[in-house]
């Protein structure tokens, strides 16, 4: 259907039930631009929101590693952080939790008008955006959408010009590809206008900060994540000397096309090379395997997800002869991808597929992976009594929220890139809507049964119980669960290494290692 594709002929993102309910009356209340240096959020809200987000992040991500290619992004002028978008609302979290600046957000209109999340969106001052997905499907007319979007982008640009931070996803929506999809120019236009405003105000112009997010599995709960803050992209002056003054008067003026596309292309190449940039998951698994084998031949094997990603990327770039271009998807440079089409990659695809069928990944390619890690086994057994004591408190603190999130992720009919969002949101919202009620009920029960004998002790018991459950949740989930996952993978590898299929797989791995030696 004509209304199911955008102006490029590409399929529009699917609308959720909530996003298809466009509440124009409410949206129009928030369409006036704000040029003041004051944060858009209600006073005191942002530290509280970050505190809530941190609970959701710790619940959703198993292990994470940060890497800085430049200075701390919290220092210096305003920042527009951008990344690719594969894990729904999980994607913004590692950025907002690490960048210590006042934030201004622009997002899908239903983040502001939804029945539950909308209340938080309004407290946070989220600026509504009406996308082509809503416009071309007839939910809003072009004139109204343009008026709302321009006011929202002017507000974002103004706050960036005053040294605040924001984040926008240039792809426009979350997806399940293993390369970047078509970049929209909205974030770049907003950043260029923010720089023009800053120069008009006499402030340092903001920068665009490309952020690489590489998940082991962007759609799985408790996965590993590698976060990279790249060198910031400096924004050029626009050829129109009056551009900043016109913006400051309240007139949204589009930056010139030539400058916009030039900055967009530079951002695309800087960000694209920080993603897997693979045609499919099978190819990315092959590069991870080849990265493991190549790194092991040169020295110690990759021990962390960060080291795995960097080893795979180094091998991919070596085959391509380039580390600063995009090779896959609609933003590809148009040349043949020698890394994806290489014979060694095809052979690695088959070996990686065999490992995946066994429930394993590239980490199983090392001989040490097929022997039991006695240190971790003994540690797990020694800590078991402590887990038995801590688990009831962990369940008290986050058990109900985790169960709701797991059920939503499993049974919700939306696309799989939203699954981690469903795991995360009950923990974020449950921190204020569910957990205090559970703790108060527990303290009332202790008073009822005489365990606590006075009101003063009951009042003191609330923060103590909160801290105890926090410690137990962290221990059970973010330490012991990671330990158990490592042991389970270790045992699975040991069992697979004794199977009939392992011998032929080991031959393939040895042949791949020999081929890599010959390529050096």
CSV table of C-alpha atoms in Angstrom, one decimal, residues 7-462:
chain,number,residue,atom,x,y,z
A,7,UNK,CA,9.3,9.0,0.5
A,8,UNK,CA,12.2,6.7,-0.4
A,9,UNK,CA,9.9,3.7,-1.0
A,10,UNK,CA,11.1,2.0,2.2
A,11,UNK,CA,8.7,0.3,4.6
A,12,UNK,CA,7.4,2.4,7.4
A,13,UNK,CA,7.9,1.2,11.0
A,14,UNK,CA,4.9,-0.5,12.5
A,15,UNK,CA,2.8,1.5,14.9
A,16,UNK,CA,2.1,0.1,18.3
A,17,UNK,CA,-1.4,0.3,19.7
A,18,UNK,CA,-0.2,3.2,21.8
A,19,UNK,CA,1.6,5.1,19.1
A,20,UNK,CA,-1.3,4.8,16.7
A,21,UNK,CA,-3.5,6.7,19.2
A,22,UNK,CA,-2.3,10.3,18.4
A,23,UNK,CA,-3.7,12.7,21.0
A,24,UNK,CA,-3.3,16.0,19.1
A,25,UNK,CA,-5.0,18.1,21.8
A,26,UNK,CA,-2.5,17.1,24.4
A,27,UNK,CA,0.5,17.2,22.0
A,28,UNK,CA,-0.3,20.8,21.0
A,29,UNK,CA,0.1,21.9,24.6
A,30,UNK,CA,3.8,21.2,24.3
A,31,UNK,CA,4.6,22.7,20.9
A,32,UNK,CA,6.0,26.1,22.0
A,33,UNK,CA,9.8,26.5,21.8
A,34,UNK,CA,11.8,27.2,25.0
A,35,UNK,CA,15.0,29.3,24.5
A,36,UNK,CA,15.8,29.7,28.2
A,37,UNK,CA,19.0,28.1,29.7
A,38,UNK,CA,16.9,26.3,32.3
A,39,UNK,CA,16.4,22.5,32.2
A,40,UNK,CA,13.1,21.4,30.7
A,41,UNK,CA,12.6,18.8,33.4
A,42,UNK,CA,10.7,19.5,36.6
A,43,UNK,CA,13.1,20.5,39.4
A,44,UNK,CA,14.7,17.5,41.1
A,45,UNK,CA,13.2,15.0,38.6
A,46,UNK,CA,16.4,14.1,36.6
A,47,UNK,CA,18.4,12.6,39.5
A,48,UNK,CA,15.3,10.6,40.5
A,49,UNK,CA,14.7,9.4,36.9
A,50,UNK,CA,18.4,8.4,36.5
A,51,UNK,CA,18.1,6.5,39.8
A,52,UNK,CA,15.1,4.6,38.5
A,53,UNK,CA,16.8,4.0,35.1
A,54,UNK,CA,19.8,2.5,36.8
A,55,UNK,CA,17.6,-0.2,38.4
A,56,UNK,CA,16.2,-1.1,34.9
A,57,UNK,CA,19.7,-1.1,33.4
A,58,UNK,CA,21.2,-3.4,36.1
A,59,UNK,CA,18.2,-5.7,35.7
A,60,UNK,CA,18.5,-5.9,31.9
A,61,UNK,CA,22.2,-6.0,31.2
A,62,UNK,CA,24.5,-8.7,32.6
A,63,UNK,CA,27.9,-7.2,32.0
A,64,UNK,CA,28.9,-3.9,30.4
A,65,UNK,CA,32.1,-2.3,29.4
A,66,UNK,CA,32.7,1.4,28.6
A,67,UNK,CA,35.5,2.6,26.3
A,68,UNK,CA,36.4,6.2,25.6
A,69,UNK,CA,38.0,7.2,22.3
A,70,UNK,CA,38.2,10.8,23.5
A,71,UNK,CA,37.7,12.8,26.7
A,72,UNK,CA,34.9,12.3,29.2
A,73,UNK,CA,31.7,13.4,27.4
A,74,UNK,CA,30.5,15.1,30.6
A,75,UNK,CA,33.1,17.8,30.2
A,76,UNK,CA,32.9,20.6,27.7
A,77,UNK,CA,30.0,22.0,25.6
A,78,UNK,CA,26.5,20.6,24.9
A,79,UNK,CA,26.3,17.1,23.5
A,80,UNK,CA,24.0,15.4,21.1
A,81,UNK,CA,24.7,11.7,21.6
A,82,UNK,CA,23.7,9.4,18.7
A,83,UNK,CA,23.8,5.6,18.3
A,84,UNK,CA,22.2,2.9,16.2
A,85,UNK,CA,19.0,1.6,17.6
A,86,UNK,CA,18.5,-2.2,18.0
A,87,UNK,CA,17.3,-2.7,21.6
A,88,UNK,CA,14.3,-0.4,22.1
A,89,UNK,CA,14.4,1.8,25.2
A,90,UNK,CA,17.5,0.0,26.5
A,91,UNK,CA,19.7,1.9,24.0
A,92,UNK,CA,19.5,5.3,25.7
A,93,UNK,CA,20.3,4.0,29.1
A,94,UNK,CA,24.1,3.6,28.9
A,95,UNK,CA,24.3,7.1,27.5
A,96,UNK,CA,22.1,9.0,30.0
A,97,UNK,CA,23.6,7.1,33.0
A,98,UNK,CA,27.2,8.1,32.0
A,99,UNK,CA,26.8,11.7,30.7
A,100,UNK,CA,26.5,14.0,33.6
A,101,UNK,CA,24.6,16.9,32.1
A,102,UNK,CA,21.0,18.2,32.1
A,103,UNK,CA,19.1,16.3,29.4
A,104,UNK,CA,16.5,17.3,26.9
A,105,UNK,CA,14.7,14.5,25.1
A,106,UNK,CA,12.7,14.4,21.9
A,107,UNK,CA,10.8,11.3,21.0
A,108,UNK,CA,7.8,9.6,19.7
A,109,UNK,CA,4.6,11.5,20.6
A,110,UNK,CA,3.2,8.6,22.7
A,111,UNK,CA,6.1,8.9,25.1
A,112,UNK,CA,4.4,12.1,26.1
A,113,UNK,CA,0.8,11.1,25.9
A,114,UNK,CA,0.7,7.5,27.0
A,115,UNK,CA,-1.4,6.6,30.1
A,116,UNK,CA,1.6,5.6,32.4
A,117,UNK,CA,4.8,6.4,30.6
A,118,UNK,CA,3.3,9.7,29.4
A,119,UNK,CA,3.2,11.1,33.0
A,120,UNK,CA,6.9,10.5,33.3
A,121,UNK,CA,7.5,11.9,29.8
A,122,UNK,CA,5.8,15.1,30.8
A,123,UNK,CA,7.8,15.4,34.0
A,124,UNK,CA,10.9,15.0,32.0
A,125,UNK,CA,9.9,17.6,29.5
A,126,UNK,CA,10.1,15.2,26.5
A,127,UNK,CA,9.6,17.1,23.2
A,128,UNK,CA,7.0,15.3,21.0
A,129,UNK,CA,7.9,14.3,17.4
A,130,UNK,CA,5.3,13.3,14.8
A,131,UNK,CA,6.9,10.9,12.4
A,132,UNK,CA,6.2,10.0,8.8
A,133,UNK,CA,4.8,6.7,10.2
A,134,UNK,CA,1.9,8.7,11.8
A,135,UNK,CA,1.6,11.3,9.0
A,136,UNK,CA,1.5,9.0,6.0
A,137,UNK,CA,-1.1,6.8,7.8
A,138,UNK,CA,-3.4,9.7,8.3
A,139,UNK,CA,-3.1,10.2,12.1
A,140,UNK,CA,-2.0,13.8,11.7
A,141,UNK,CA,-1.9,16.4,8.9
A,142,UNK,CA,1.4,17.7,7.6
A,143,UNK,CA,0.9,21.3,8.7
A,144,UNK,CA,0.3,20.3,12.3
A,145,UNK,CA,3.1,17.8,12.3
A,146,UNK,CA,5.5,20.4,11.0
A,147,UNK,CA,4.5,22.9,13.6
A,148,UNK,CA,4.9,20.5,16.4
A,149,UNK,CA,8.2,19.1,15.2
A,150,UNK,CA,9.8,22.5,14.5
A,151,UNK,CA,8.9,23.7,18.0
A,152,UNK,CA,10.3,20.5,19.6
A,153,UNK,CA,13.5,20.7,17.6
A,154,UNK,CA,14.0,24.4,18.4
A,155,UNK,CA,13.7,23.5,22.1
A,156,UNK,CA,16.3,20.7,21.8
A,157,UNK,CA,18.6,23.0,19.7
A,158,UNK,CA,18.3,25.8,22.3
A,159,UNK,CA,19.1,23.5,25.3
A,160,UNK,CA,22.1,22.0,23.4
A,161,UNK,CA,23.3,25.6,22.7
A,162,UNK,CA,23.2,26.3,26.5
A,163,UNK,CA,25.4,23.3,27.3
A,164,UNK,CA,22.8,20.6,27.9
A,165,UNK,CA,22.8,17.1,26.5
A,166,UNK,CA,20.4,15.2,24.3
A,167,UNK,CA,20.2,12.0,22.4
A,168,UNK,CA,18.6,11.1,19.1
A,169,UNK,CA,18.6,7.9,17.0
A,170,UNK,CA,19.4,8.8,13.4
A,171,UNK,CA,17.7,5.6,12.1
A,172,UNK,CA,14.4,6.8,13.5
A,173,UNK,CA,13.2,3.5,15.0
A,174,UNK,CA,14.5,0.4,16.6
A,175,UNK,CA,15.2,-2.6,14.3
A,176,UNK,CA,16.7,-6.1,14.2
A,177,UNK,CA,19.4,-5.7,11.5
A,178,UNK,CA,23.1,-6.2,12.1
A,179,UNK,CA,24.1,-3.0,10.3
A,180,UNK,CA,22.8,0.6,10.4
A,181,UNK,CA,19.6,1.3,8.4
A,182,UNK,CA,18.8,4.5,6.6
A,183,UNK,CA,19.9,7.6,8.5
A,184,UNK,CA,17.5,10.5,8.9
A,185,UNK,CA,18.8,14.0,8.9
A,186,UNK,CA,16.7,15.3,11.8
A,187,UNK,CA,19.4,14.9,14.5
A,188,UNK,CA,22.0,16.5,12.2
A,189,UNK,CA,19.8,19.4,11.4
A,190,UNK,CA,19.0,19.9,15.1
A,191,UNK,CA,22.7,19.8,16.0
A,192,UNK,CA,23.6,22.3,13.3
A,193,UNK,CA,20.9,24.7,14.4
A,194,UNK,CA,22.1,24.2,18.0
A,195,UNK,CA,25.6,25.2,17.0
A,196,UNK,CA,24.2,28.3,15.1
A,197,UNK,CA,22.2,29.3,18.2
A,198,UNK,CA,25.2,28.8,20.5
A,199,UNK,CA,27.4,31.0,18.3
A,200,UNK,CA,24.6,33.6,18.3
A,201,UNK,CA,24.5,33.5,22.1
A,202,UNK,CA,28.2,33.6,22.4
A,203,UNK,CA,28.4,30.0,23.8
A,204,UNK,CA,30.7,27.2,22.8
A,205,UNK,CA,28.9,25.2,20.0
A,206,UNK,CA,27.7,21.7,20.9
A,207,UNK,CA,29.1,18.6,19.4
A,208,UNK,CA,27.7,15.3,18.1
A,209,UNK,CA,28.9,12.3,20.1
A,210,UNK,CA,28.7,9.0,18.2
A,211,UNK,CA,28.1,6.1,20.6
A,212,UNK,CA,28.8,2.5,19.7
A,213,UNK,CA,26.5,-0.1,21.3
A,214,UNK,CA,27.4,-3.7,20.6
A,215,UNK,CA,25.1,-6.3,22.4
A,216,UNK,CA,26.0,-9.9,22.5
A,217,UNK,CA,22.3,-10.4,21.7
A,218,UNK,CA,20.3,-7.1,21.6
A,219,UNK,CA,17.0,-9.0,22.1
A,220,UNK,CA,17.9,-11.2,25.1
A,221,UNK,CA,17.6,-10.4,28.8
A,222,UNK,CA,20.8,-10.1,30.8
A,223,UNK,CA,23.0,-9.9,27.8
A,224,UNK,CA,26.5,-8.4,27.5
A,225,UNK,CA,27.0,-4.9,26.2
A,226,UNK,CA,30.1,-2.9,25.0
A,227,UNK,CA,29.7,0.8,24.9
A,228,UNK,CA,32.1,3.1,23.1
A,229,UNK,CA,32.2,6.9,23.2
A,230,UNK,CA,33.8,7.9,20.0
A,231,UNK,CA,35.7,11.2,19.2
A,232,UNK,CA,33.1,14.0,19.1
A,233,UNK,CA,32.1,15.4,15.8
A,234,UNK,CA,32.7,19.2,15.6
A,235,UNK,CA,30.0,21.1,13.9
A,236,UNK,CA,30.8,23.6,11.1
A,237,UNK,CA,29.5,27.1,10.7
A,238,UNK,CA,26.5,27.5,8.3
A,239,UNK,CA,27.0,29.7,5.3
A,240,UNK,CA,24.0,31.9,6.3
A,241,UNK,CA,25.4,34.5,8.7
A,242,UNK,CA,21.8,35.3,9.9
A,243,UNK,CA,20.8,31.7,10.6
A,244,UNK,CA,21.3,31.9,14.3
A,245,UNK,CA,19.4,35.2,14.7
A,246,UNK,CA,16.4,33.8,12.8
A,247,UNK,CA,16.3,30.7,15.0
A,248,UNK,CA,16.5,32.9,18.1
A,249,UNK,CA,13.5,34.8,16.8
A,250,UNK,CA,11.5,31.6,16.9
A,251,UNK,CA,11.6,30.7,13.2
A,252,UNK,CA,12.8,27.2,12.5
A,253,UNK,CA,15.2,27.5,9.6
A,254,UNK,CA,16.6,24.4,8.0
A,255,UNK,CA,20.4,24.3,7.6
A,256,UNK,CA,21.6,24.2,4.0
A,257,UNK,CA,21.4,20.8,2.3
A,258,UNK,CA,25.1,20.6,1.5
A,259,UNK,CA,26.3,21.1,5.0
A,260,UNK,CA,23.6,18.8,6.4
A,261,UNK,CA,24.5,15.9,4.1
A,262,UNK,CA,28.2,16.4,4.7
A,263,UNK,CA,27.9,16.1,8.5
A,264,UNK,CA,25.4,13.3,8.1
A,265,UNK,CA,27.8,11.3,5.9
A,266,UNK,CA,30.7,11.8,8.4
A,267,UNK,CA,28.5,10.8,11.3
A,268,UNK,CA,27.3,7.7,9.3
A,269,UNK,CA,30.8,6.5,8.7
A,270,UNK,CA,32.0,7.2,12.3
A,271,UNK,CA,29.0,5.4,13.8
A,272,UNK,CA,28.6,2.6,11.2
A,273,UNK,CA,32.1,1.2,11.9
A,274,UNK,CA,31.3,0.9,15.6
A,275,UNK,CA,28.5,-1.6,14.8
A,276,UNK,CA,28.8,-5.2,13.6
A,277,UNK,CA,28.2,-3.8,10.1
A,278,UNK,CA,27.4,-7.4,8.9
A,279,UNK,CA,24.8,-8.5,6.4
A,280,UNK,CA,23.3,-10.9,8.9
A,281,UNK,CA,23.8,-12.5,12.3
A,282,UNK,CA,25.5,-15.6,10.9
A,283,UNK,CA,28.3,-13.4,9.4
A,284,UNK,CA,28.8,-11.5,12.6
A,285,UNK,CA,29.1,-14.8,14.5
A,286,UNK,CA,31.7,-15.9,11.9
A,287,UNK,CA,33.7,-12.7,12.5
A,288,UNK,CA,33.6,-13.2,16.2
A,289,UNK,CA,34.9,-16.7,15.8
A,290,UNK,CA,37.7,-15.6,13.4
A,291,UNK,CA,38.5,-12.8,15.9
A,292,UNK,CA,38.9,-15.4,18.6
A,293,UNK,CA,41.1,-17.6,16.6
A,294,UNK,CA,43.2,-14.8,15.3
A,295,UNK,CA,43.7,-13.2,18.7
A,296,UNK,CA,44.5,-16.5,20.3
A,297,UNK,CA,47.2,-17.1,17.7
A,298,UNK,CA,48.8,-13.8,18.4
A,299,UNK,CA,48.6,-13.9,22.2
A,300,UNK,CA,46.0,-14.3,25.0
A,301,UNK,CA,42.4,-15.2,23.9
A,302,UNK,CA,39.7,-12.6,24.4
A,303,UNK,CA,38.4,-12.8,27.9
A,304,UNK,CA,35.6,-10.2,27.9
A,305,UNK,CA,32.9,-9.2,25.4
A,306,UNK,CA,34.8,-5.9,24.8
A,307,UNK,CA,37.9,-7.9,23.7
A,308,UNK,CA,35.7,-10.2,21.6
A,309,UNK,CA,34.1,-7.3,19.7
A,310,UNK,CA,37.4,-5.5,19.1
A,311,UNK,CA,39.1,-8.7,17.9
A,312,UNK,CA,36.2,-9.4,15.5
A,313,UNK,CA,36.2,-5.8,14.3
A,314,UNK,CA,39.9,-5.8,13.7
A,315,UNK,CA,39.7,-9.0,11.6
A,316,UNK,CA,36.7,-7.6,9.6
A,317,UNK,CA,38.5,-4.3,8.9
A,318,UNK,CA,41.7,-6.1,7.9
A,319,UNK,CA,39.9,-8.0,5.2
A,320,UNK,CA,38.1,-4.9,4.0
A,321,UNK,CA,41.3,-2.7,4.1
A,322,UNK,CA,39.2,0.0,5.8
A,323,UNK,CA,38.0,1.0,9.2
A,324,UNK,CA,36.0,4.1,8.5
A,325,UNK,CA,33.3,3.3,6.1
A,326,UNK,CA,29.9,1.5,6.1
A,327,UNK,CA,29.7,-1.6,3.9
A,328,UNK,CA,26.3,-3.1,4.6
A,329,UNK,CA,22.7,-2.0,4.4
A,330,UNK,CA,21.1,1.1,2.7
A,331,UNK,CA,24.0,3.3,3.9
A,332,UNK,CA,26.7,1.1,2.3
A,333,UNK,CA,29.5,2.6,0.4
A,334,UNK,CA,28.6,0.6,-2.7
A,335,UNK,CA,31.8,-1.4,-2.9
A,336,UNK,CA,32.1,-5.2,-2.6
A,337,UNK,CA,32.5,-6.2,1.1
A,338,UNK,CA,35.5,-8.5,0.9
A,339,UNK,CA,35.1,-9.4,4.6
A,340,UNK,CA,31.6,-10.8,4.1
A,341,UNK,CA,32.4,-12.6,0.9
A,342,UNK,CA,35.8,-14.0,1.8
A,343,UNK,CA,36.1,-17.8,1.7
A,344,UNK,CA,37.5,-17.8,5.2
A,345,UNK,CA,34.3,-16.1,6.4
A,346,UNK,CA,32.1,-18.6,4.7
A,347,UNK,CA,34.0,-21.5,6.4
A,348,UNK,CA,33.7,-19.7,9.7
A,349,UNK,CA,29.9,-19.2,9.1
A,350,UNK,CA,29.6,-23.0,9.0
A,351,UNK,CA,31.7,-23.6,12.1
A,352,UNK,CA,29.9,-20.8,14.0
A,353,UNK,CA,26.5,-22.3,13.0
A,354,UNK,CA,27.6,-25.7,14.3
A,355,UNK,CA,28.6,-24.0,17.6
A,356,UNK,CA,25.3,-22.2,17.8
A,357,UNK,CA,23.3,-25.4,17.2
A,358,UNK,CA,25.2,-26.8,20.2
A,359,UNK,CA,24.1,-23.8,22.3
A,360,UNK,CA,27.6,-22.4,22.2
A,361,UNK,CA,29.4,-19.4,20.7
A,362,UNK,CA,33.0,-18.5,19.7
A,363,UNK,CA,34.2,-18.7,23.3
A,364,UNK,CA,34.0,-22.5,23.0
A,365,UNK,CA,36.7,-22.5,20.3
A,366,UNK,CA,39.4,-22.5,22.9
A,367,UNK,CA,40.7,-25.8,24.5
A,368,UNK,CA,40.4,-24.4,28.0
A,369,UNK,CA,36.6,-23.8,27.5
A,370,UNK,CA,36.0,-27.6,27.4
A,371,UNK,CA,37.5,-28.2,30.9
A,372,UNK,CA,35.6,-27.4,34.0
A,373,UNK,CA,36.7,-24.1,35.8
A,374,UNK,CA,37.2,-25.5,39.3
A,375,UNK,CA,37.7,-22.0,40.8
A,376,UNK,CA,34.2,-20.9,39.7
A,377,UNK,CA,32.7,-24.2,40.6
A,378,UNK,CA,34.1,-24.1,44.1
A,379,UNK,CA,33.1,-20.4,44.5
A,380,UNK,CA,29.5,-21.3,43.4
A,381,UNK,CA,29.3,-24.1,45.9
A,382,UNK,CA,30.8,-22.1,48.7
A,383,UNK,CA,28.4,-19.2,48.1
A,384,UNK,CA,25.3,-21.3,47.8
A,385,UNK,CA,24.2,-20.9,51.5
A,386,UNK,CA,24.5,-17.2,51.1
A,387,UNK,CA,22.3,-17.3,48.0
A,388,UNK,CA,19.7,-19.3,49.9
A,389,UNK,CA,19.6,-16.5,52.5
A,390,UNK,CA,19.8,-13.6,50.0
A,391,UNK,CA,17.3,-15.0,47.4
A,392,UNK,CA,14.1,-14.3,49.4
A,393,UNK,CA,15.1,-10.6,49.9
A,394,UNK,CA,16.0,-10.4,46.2
A,395,UNK,CA,12.6,-11.7,45.3
A,396,UNK,CA,11.0,-9.3,47.7
A,397,UNK,CA,12.7,-6.4,46.1
A,398,UNK,CA,12.3,-7.2,42.4
A,399,UNK,CA,10.7,-10.6,42.0
A,400,UNK,CA,7.3,-9.4,41.0
A,401,UNK,CA,8.6,-6.8,38.6
A,402,UNK,CA,11.0,-9.3,37.0
A,403,UNK,CA,8.1,-11.8,36.5
A,404,UNK,CA,5.9,-9.2,34.9
A,405,UNK,CA,8.7,-8.2,32.6
A,406,UNK,CA,9.5,-11.8,31.5
A,407,UNK,CA,5.8,-12.4,30.8
A,408,UNK,CA,5.4,-9.2,28.8
A,409,UNK,CA,8.6,-10.0,26.8
A,410,UNK,CA,7.4,-13.6,26.0
A,411,UNK,CA,3.8,-13.0,25.2
A,412,UNK,CA,3.7,-9.5,23.7
A,413,UNK,CA,3.1,-9.6,20.0
A,414,UNK,CA,5.3,-6.6,19.1
A,415,UNK,CA,8.6,-7.0,17.3
A,416,UNK,CA,11.5,-8.8,19.0
A,417,UNK,CA,13.6,-5.6,19.3
A,418,UNK,CA,11.1,-4.5,22.0
A,419,UNK,CA,11.7,-7.5,24.2
A,420,UNK,CA,14.4,-6.0,26.3
A,421,UNK,CA,12.2,-2.9,26.8
A,422,UNK,CA,9.5,-5.1,28.3
A,423,UNK,CA,12.0,-6.6,30.7
A,424,UNK,CA,13.3,-3.3,31.7
A,425,UNK,CA,10.2,-1.1,32.2
A,426,UNK,CA,8.5,-3.0,35.0
A,427,UNK,CA,11.7,-2.7,37.1
A,428,UNK,CA,12.0,1.0,36.3
A,429,UNK,CA,8.4,1.8,37.2
A,430,UNK,CA,8.2,-0.9,39.9
A,431,UNK,CA,10.9,1.0,41.8
A,432,UNK,CA,8.3,3.6,42.7
A,433,UNK,CA,5.0,1.9,42.2
A,434,UNK,CA,5.5,-1.6,43.5
A,435,UNK,CA,8.6,-2.0,45.6
A,436,UNK,CA,7.7,0.6,48.3
A,437,UNK,CA,4.3,-1.0,48.8
A,438,UNK,CA,5.9,-4.4,49.2
A,439,UNK,CA,8.4,-3.1,51.7
A,440,UNK,CA,5.7,-1.3,53.7
A,441,UNK,CA,3.6,-4.4,53.7
A,442,UNK,CA,6.6,-6.4,55.0
A,443,UNK,CA,7.2,-4.0,57.8
A,444,UNK,CA,3.5,-4.0,58.8
A,445,UNK,CA,3.7,-7.8,59.0
A,446,UNK,CA,6.7,-7.5,61.2
A,447,UNK,CA,4.8,-5.1,63.5
A,448,UNK,CA,1.8,-7.4,63.5
A,449,UNK,CA,3.8,-10.4,64.6
A,450,UNK,CA,5.8,-8.4,67.2
A,451,UNK,CA,9.2,-8.7,65.5
A,452,UNK,CA,9.3,-4.9,65.5
A,453,UNK,CA,8.0,-3.4,68.7
A,454,UNK,CA,7.8,0.4,68.0
A,455,UNK,CA,6.8,2.8,65.3
A,456,UNK,CA,10.3,4.4,65.3
A,457,UNK,CA,11.9,1.0,64.6
A,458,UNK,CA,9.4,0.5,61.8
A,459,UNK,CA,10.4,3.8,60.2
A,460,UNK,CA,14.1,2.9,60.5
A,461,UNK,CA,13.3,-0.5,59.1
A,462,UNK,CA,12.2,0.9,55.7
